[in-house]
PDB file of C-alpha atoms and ligand atoms in Angstrom:
ATOM      1  CA  MET A  19       0.000   0.000   0.000  1.00 77.00           C
ATOM      2  CA  ALA A  20       1.074   3.553  -0.539  1.00 93.00           C
ATOM      3  CA  LEU A  21       0.202   6.999   0.679  1.00 97.00           C
ATOM      4  CA  LEU A  22      -1.183   9.235  -2.042  1.00 98.00           C
ATOM      5  CA  ASN A  23      -0.697  12.953  -2.537  1.00 98.00           C
ATOM      6  CA  ILE A  24      -3.882  14.935  -1.811  1.00 98.00           C
ATOM      7  CA  LEU A  25      -4.584  17.945  -4.042  1.00 98.00           C
ATOM      8  CA  THR A  26      -5.084  21.223  -2.194  1.00 97.00           C
ATOM      9  CA  TYR A  27      -7.713  23.836  -3.061  1.00 98.00           C
ATOM     10  CA  PRO A  28      -7.667  25.888  -5.298  1.00 97.00           C
ATOM     11  CA  ASP A  29      -5.903  23.330  -7.511  1.00 97.00           C
ATOM     12  CA  PRO A  30      -7.908  23.331 -10.784  1.00 98.00           C
ATOM     13  CA  ARG A  31      -7.748  19.519 -10.947  1.00 98.00           C
ATOM     14  CA  LEU A  32     -10.220  19.432  -8.028  1.00 98.00           C
ATOM     15  CA  HIS A  33     -12.829  20.749 -10.464  1.00 98.00           C
ATOM     16  CA  LYS A  34     -12.538  17.934 -13.001  1.00 98.00           C
ATOM     17  CA  VAL A  35     -15.637  15.762 -13.441  1.00 98.00           C
ATOM     18  CA  ALA A  36     -14.940  12.064 -12.813  1.00 98.00           C
ATOM     19  CA  LYS A  37     -15.894   9.363 -15.307  1.00 98.00           C
ATOM     20  CA  PRO A  38     -17.585   6.125 -14.226  1.00 98.00           C
ATOM     21  CA  VAL A  39     -15.250   3.285 -13.250  1.00 98.00           C
ATOM     22  CA  ALA A  40     -15.398   1.049 -16.334  1.00 98.00           C
ATOM     23  CA  GLN A  41     -13.933  -2.082 -14.803  1.00 98.00           C
ATOM     24  CA  ILE A  42     -13.529  -3.083 -11.170  1.00 98.00           C
ATOM     25  CA  ASP A  43     -10.157  -4.795 -11.287  1.00 98.00           C
ATOM     26  CA  GLU A  44      -6.831  -4.996  -9.393  1.00 98.00           C
ATOM     27  CA  ARG A  45      -5.965  -1.422 -10.374  1.00 98.00           C
ATOM     28  CA  ILE A  46      -9.161  -0.158  -8.745  1.00 98.00           C
ATOM     29  CA  ARG A  47      -8.714  -2.373  -5.653  1.00 98.00           C
ATOM     30  CA  THR A  48      -5.150  -1.075  -5.193  1.00 98.00           C
ATOM     31  CA  LEU A  49      -6.322   2.512  -5.638  1.00 98.00           C
ATOM     32  CA  ALA A  50      -9.101   1.977  -3.059  1.00 98.00           C
ATOM     33  CA  ALA A  51      -6.656   0.406  -0.552  1.00 98.00           C
ATOM     34  CA  ASP A  52      -4.195   3.284  -1.017  1.00 98.00           C
ATOM     35  CA  MET A  53      -6.998   5.829  -0.615  1.00 98.00           C
ATOM     36  CA  ILE A  54      -8.139   4.172   2.637  1.00 98.00           C
ATOM     37  CA  GLU A  55      -4.589   4.264   3.977  1.00 98.00           C
ATOM     38  CA  THR A  56      -4.230   7.916   2.946  1.00 98.00           C
ATOM     39  CA  MET A  57      -7.580   8.798   4.551  1.00 98.00           C
ATOM     40  CA  TYR A  58      -6.594   7.164   7.874  1.00 97.00           C
ATOM     41  CA  GLU A  59      -3.137   8.758   7.800  1.00 97.00           C
ATOM     42  CA  SER A  60      -4.761  12.181   7.342  1.00 97.00           C
ATOM     43  CA  SER A  61      -7.476  11.515   9.985  1.00 95.00           C
ATOM     44  CA  GLY A  62     -10.225  12.105   7.417  1.00 96.00           C
ATOM     45  CA  VAL A  63     -13.673  10.486   7.323  1.00 97.00           C
ATOM     46  CA  GLY A  64     -13.810  10.392   3.546  1.00 98.00           C
ATOM     47  CA  LEU A  65     -11.701  10.740   0.434  1.00 98.00           C
ATOM     48  CA  ALA A  66     -12.740  10.936  -3.210  1.00 98.00           C
ATOM     49  CA  ALA A  67     -10.537   9.761  -6.099  1.00 98.00           C
ATOM     50  CA  THR A  68     -10.659  13.315  -7.506  1.00 98.00           C
ATOM     51  CA  GLN A  69      -8.663  14.466  -4.474  1.00 98.00           C
ATOM     52  CA  VAL A  70      -5.782  12.150  -5.392  1.00 98.00           C
ATOM     53  CA  ASP A  71      -5.953  13.249  -9.046  1.00 98.00           C
ATOM     54  CA  VAL A  72      -7.741  10.148 -10.336  1.00 98.00           C
ATOM     55  CA  HIS A  73     -10.872  11.226 -12.160  1.00 98.00           C
ATOM     56  CA  GLU A  74     -13.042   8.146 -11.806  1.00 98.00           C
ATOM     57  CA  ARG A  75     -16.177   7.684  -9.691  1.00 98.00           C
ATOM     58  CA  LEU A  76     -14.702   6.086  -6.591  1.00 98.00           C
ATOM     59  CA  LEU A  77     -14.666   7.200  -2.966  1.00 98.00           C
ATOM     60  CA  VAL A  78     -13.795   5.776   0.426  1.00 98.00           C
ATOM     61  CA  MET A  79     -15.326   6.597   3.795  1.00 98.00           C
ATOM     62  CA  ASP A  80     -15.118   5.587   7.420  1.00 98.00           C
ATOM     63  CA  VAL A  81     -17.230   7.463   9.958  1.00 96.00           C
ATOM     64  CA  SER A  82     -16.802   4.839  12.706  1.00 96.00           C
ATOM     65  CA  GLU A  83     -15.262   5.784  16.074  1.00 94.00           C
ATOM     66  CA  GLU A  84     -12.833   2.879  15.908  1.00 96.00           C
ATOM     67  CA  ARG A  85     -11.749   3.682  12.350  1.00 95.00           C
ATOM     68  CA  ASP A  86     -12.174   0.042  11.397  1.00 96.00           C
ATOM     69  CA  GLN A  87     -15.154   0.113   9.034  1.00 97.00           C
ATOM     70  CA  PRO A  88     -13.832   1.367   5.708  1.00 97.00           C
ATOM     71  CA  LEU A  89     -16.360   1.564   2.919  1.00 98.00           C
ATOM     72  CA  VAL A  90     -15.378   1.525  -0.766  1.00 98.00           C
ATOM     73  CA  VAL A  91     -18.007   3.155  -2.963  1.00 98.00           C
ATOM     74  CA  ILE A  92     -17.741   2.793  -6.740  1.00 98.00           C
ATOM     75  CA  ASN A  93     -20.063   4.494  -9.245  1.00 98.00           C
ATOM     76  CA  PRO A  94     -22.509   5.822  -6.611  1.00 98.00           C
ATOM     77  CA  ARG A  95     -26.059   6.710  -7.692  1.00 98.00           C
ATOM     78  CA  VAL A  96     -28.497   8.640  -5.491  1.00 98.00           C
ATOM     79  CA  VAL A  97     -31.791   6.745  -5.335  1.00 98.00           C
ATOM     80  CA  TRP A  98     -33.552   8.827  -2.679  1.00 98.00           C
ATOM     81  CA  GLN A  99     -32.988  11.912  -0.576  1.00 98.00           C
ATOM     82  CA  SER A 100     -35.011  13.395   2.271  1.00 98.00           C
ATOM     83  CA  ASN A 101     -36.872  16.705   2.145  1.00 98.00           C
ATOM     84  CA  GLU A 102     -35.348  17.491   5.499  1.00 98.00           C
ATOM     85  CA  VAL A 103     -32.006  19.271   5.410  1.00 98.00           C
ATOM     86  CA  VAL A 104     -29.337  19.813   8.038  1.00 98.00           C
ATOM     87  CA  VAL A 105     -26.608  22.405   8.380  1.00 98.00           C
ATOM     88  CA  GLY A 106     -23.252  21.275   9.711  1.00 96.00           C
ATOM     89  CA  ASP A 107     -19.673  22.414   9.956  1.00 97.00           C
ATOM     90  CA  GLU A 108     -17.623  20.645   7.245  1.00 97.00           C
ATOM     91  CA  GLY A 109     -13.939  20.342   6.617  1.00 97.00           C
ATOM     92  CA  CYS A 110     -12.032  18.712   3.780  1.00 98.00           C
ATOM     93  CA  LEU A 111      -8.580  17.160   3.425  1.00 98.00           C
ATOM     94  CA  SER A 112      -8.137  19.330   0.306  1.00 98.00           C
ATOM     95  CA  VAL A 113      -8.861  22.500   2.312  1.00 98.00           C
ATOM     96  CA  PRO A 114      -6.523  22.078   5.311  1.00 97.00           C
ATOM     97  CA  GLY A 115      -7.061  24.303   8.313  1.00 96.00           C
ATOM     98  CA  PHE A 116     -10.552  25.518   7.450  1.00 97.00           C
ATOM     99  CA  SER A 117     -14.181  24.544   7.946  1.00 97.00           C
ATOM    100  CA  GLY A 118     -17.541  26.041   7.109  1.00 97.00           C
ATOM    101  CA  ASP A 119     -21.301  25.540   7.393  1.00 97.00           C
ATOM    102  CA  VAL A 120     -22.955  23.598   4.559  1.00 98.00           C
ATOM    103  CA  GLU A 121     -26.583  22.569   4.073  1.00 98.00           C
ATOM    104  CA  ARG A 122     -27.136  18.909   3.164  1.00 98.00           C
ATOM    105  CA  TYR A 123     -30.012  16.435   2.902  1.00 98.00           C
ATOM    106  CA  ALA A 124     -30.521  14.828   6.315  1.00 98.00           C
ATOM    107  CA  GLN A 125     -30.844  11.367   4.775  1.00 98.00           C
ATOM    108  CA  ILE A 126     -29.767   9.930   1.474  1.00 98.00           C
ATOM    109  CA  HIS A 127     -29.965   6.473  -0.102  1.00 98.00           C
ATOM    110  CA  ILE A 128     -27.399   5.443  -2.681  1.00 98.00           C
ATOM    111  CA  GLU A 129     -26.614   2.409  -4.784  1.00 98.00           C
ATOM    112  CA  PHE A 130     -23.052   1.553  -5.671  1.00 98.00           C
ATOM    113  CA  GLU A 131     -20.618  -1.235  -6.419  1.00 98.00           C
ATOM    114  CA  ASN A 132     -18.013  -2.333  -3.903  1.00 98.00           C
ATOM    115  CA  GLU A 133     -14.430  -3.349  -4.689  1.00 97.00           C
ATOM    116  CA  ARG A 134     -15.605  -6.873  -5.556  1.00 97.00           C
ATOM    117  CA  GLY A 135     -18.131  -5.555  -8.064  1.00 97.00           C
ATOM    118  CA  ASP A 136     -21.177  -6.388  -5.906  1.00 98.00           C
ATOM    119  CA  THR A 137     -24.047  -3.902  -5.943  1.00 98.00           C
ATOM    120  CA  HIS A 138     -24.981  -2.499  -2.537  1.00 98.00           C
ATOM    121  CA  LYS A 139     -27.563  -0.082  -1.215  1.00 98.00           C
ATOM    122  CA  LEU A 140     -26.670   2.328   1.575  1.00 98.00           C
ATOM    123  CA  GLU A 141     -29.294   4.178   3.619  1.00 98.00           C
ATOM    124  CA  ALA A 142     -27.312   6.973   5.206  1.00 98.00           C
ATOM    125  CA  GLU A 143     -28.178   9.526   7.853  1.00 98.00           C
ATOM    126  CA  GLY A 144     -26.232  11.728  10.240  1.00 96.00           C
ATOM    127  CA  LEU A 145     -22.513  12.132   9.613  1.00 96.00           C
ATOM    128  CA  LEU A 146     -22.507   9.333   7.028  1.00 97.00           C
ATOM    129  CA  ALA A 147     -25.189  11.094   4.935  1.00 98.00           C
ATOM    130  CA  VAL A 148     -23.223  14.347   5.038  1.00 98.00           C
ATOM    131  CA  CYS A 149     -20.017  12.524   4.152  1.00 98.00           C
ATOM    132  CA  VAL A 150     -21.643  10.758   1.171  1.00 98.00           C
ATOM    133  CA  GLN A 151     -22.863  14.072  -0.233  1.00 98.00           C
ATOM    134  CA  HIS A 152     -19.539  15.826   0.386  1.00 98.00           C
ATOM    135  CA  GLU A 153     -17.569  13.054  -1.351  1.00 98.00           C
ATOM    136  CA  MET A 154     -20.028  12.710  -4.246  1.00 98.00           C
ATOM    137  CA  ASP A 155     -19.652  16.455  -4.811  1.00 98.00           C
ATOM    138  CA  HIS A 156     -15.890  15.929  -5.269  1.00 98.00           C
ATOM    139  CA  LEU A 157     -16.670  13.493  -8.095  1.00 98.00           C
ATOM    140  CA  ILE A 158     -18.476  16.235 -10.005  1.00 98.00           C
ATOM    141  CA  GLY A 159     -15.632  18.665  -9.377  1.00 98.00           C
ATOM    142  CA  LYS A 160     -17.267  20.489  -6.515  1.00 98.00           C
ATOM    143  CA  VAL A 161     -15.442  21.482  -3.310  1.00 98.00           C
ATOM    144  CA  TYR A 162     -17.554  22.431  -0.259  1.00 98.00           C
ATOM    145  CA  VAL A 163     -16.093  25.959  -0.173  1.00 98.00           C
ATOM    146  CA  GLU A 164     -18.284  26.697  -3.208  1.00 98.00           C
ATOM    147  CA  TYR A 165     -21.259  26.721  -0.797  1.00 98.00           C
ATOM    148  CA  LEU A 166     -19.650  29.394   1.378  1.00 98.00           C
ATOM    149  CA  SER A 167     -19.923  33.150   0.873  1.00 97.00           C
ATOM    150  CA  PRO A 168     -17.608  34.635  -1.794  1.00 97.00           C
ATOM    151  CA  LEU A 169     -15.887  36.569   0.978  1.00 97.00           C
ATOM    152  CA  LYS A 170     -15.075  33.494   3.064  1.00 97.00           C
ATOM    153  CA  ARG A 171     -14.127  31.465  -0.019  1.00 97.00           C
ATOM    154  CA  GLY A 172     -11.803  34.244  -1.189  1.00 97.00           C
ATOM    155  CA  ARG A 173     -10.134  34.387   2.203  1.00 97.00           C
ATOM    156  CA  ILE A 174      -9.534  30.608   2.170  1.00 98.00           C
ATOM    157  CA  LYS A 175      -8.181  30.720  -1.382  1.00 97.00           C
ATOM    158  CA  THR A 176      -5.761  33.557  -0.633  1.00 97.00           C
ATOM    159  CA  LYS A 177      -4.447  31.875   2.521  1.00 97.00           C
ATOM    160  CA  LEU A 178      -3.940  28.473   0.893  1.00 97.00           C
ATOM    161  CA  LEU A 179      -2.242  29.968  -2.185  1.00 96.00           C
ATOM    162  CA  LYS A 180       0.111  31.870   0.115  1.00 96.00           C
ATOM    163  CA  GLU A 181       0.913  28.682   2.063  1.00 95.00           C
ATOM    164  CA  ALA A 182       1.552  26.764  -1.180  1.00 93.00           C
ATOM    165  CA  LYS A 183       3.923  29.496  -2.375  1.00 94.00           C
ATOM    166  CA  GLU A 184       5.807  29.440   0.931  1.00 94.00           C
ATOM    167  CA  ALA A 185       6.079  25.638   0.828  1.00 91.00           C
ATOM    168  CA  LEU A 186       7.469  25.862  -2.708  1.00 91.00           C
ATOM    169  CA  ARG A 187      10.036  28.470  -1.661  1.00 92.00           C
ATOM    170  CA  GLU A 188      11.157  26.336   1.296  1.00 91.00           C
ATOM    171  CA  ALA A 189      11.519  23.319  -0.960  1.00 87.00           C
ATOM    172  CA  SER A 190      13.684  25.109  -3.531  1.00 81.00           C
TER     173      SER A 190
HETATM  174 NI1  LIG B 228     -13.501  16.865   0.818  1.00 87.21          NI
END
């Protein structure tokens, strides 16, 4: 297994739209395993392939306390969502050091394939429902900061660009 590099906002590659996974094979299983390792290493609850610069519809999640229930979600389709919405404070491994309030459906049901190619249905609520929607947004090139006010988004962008420039200068 290997740790993968996570793209940082406002990297334009975070806005690419992912294509469906055409074949669930060893390449996809290795990618999923590496993404799970990267997610745990970064203390995240979810990671989308887009964030590691692979533009295919695959994401991993683990919202368990023990961090021992990884879920691999391939080609997710929303089959139902609640009328009820919730607002919660979200963060993202691609937007380090920030968080912001985002409105999401309180419950969502999806269908997807797992890493063995079996079709599963997931009825999600609470943190898992929020996580599903956050990660599925990544697959259509959407980062949660796009839900924030232009002022707050601009502030985040400026700060992260400055940090990236400083990191580059230190490395050279
Ligand atoms: Ni994210």
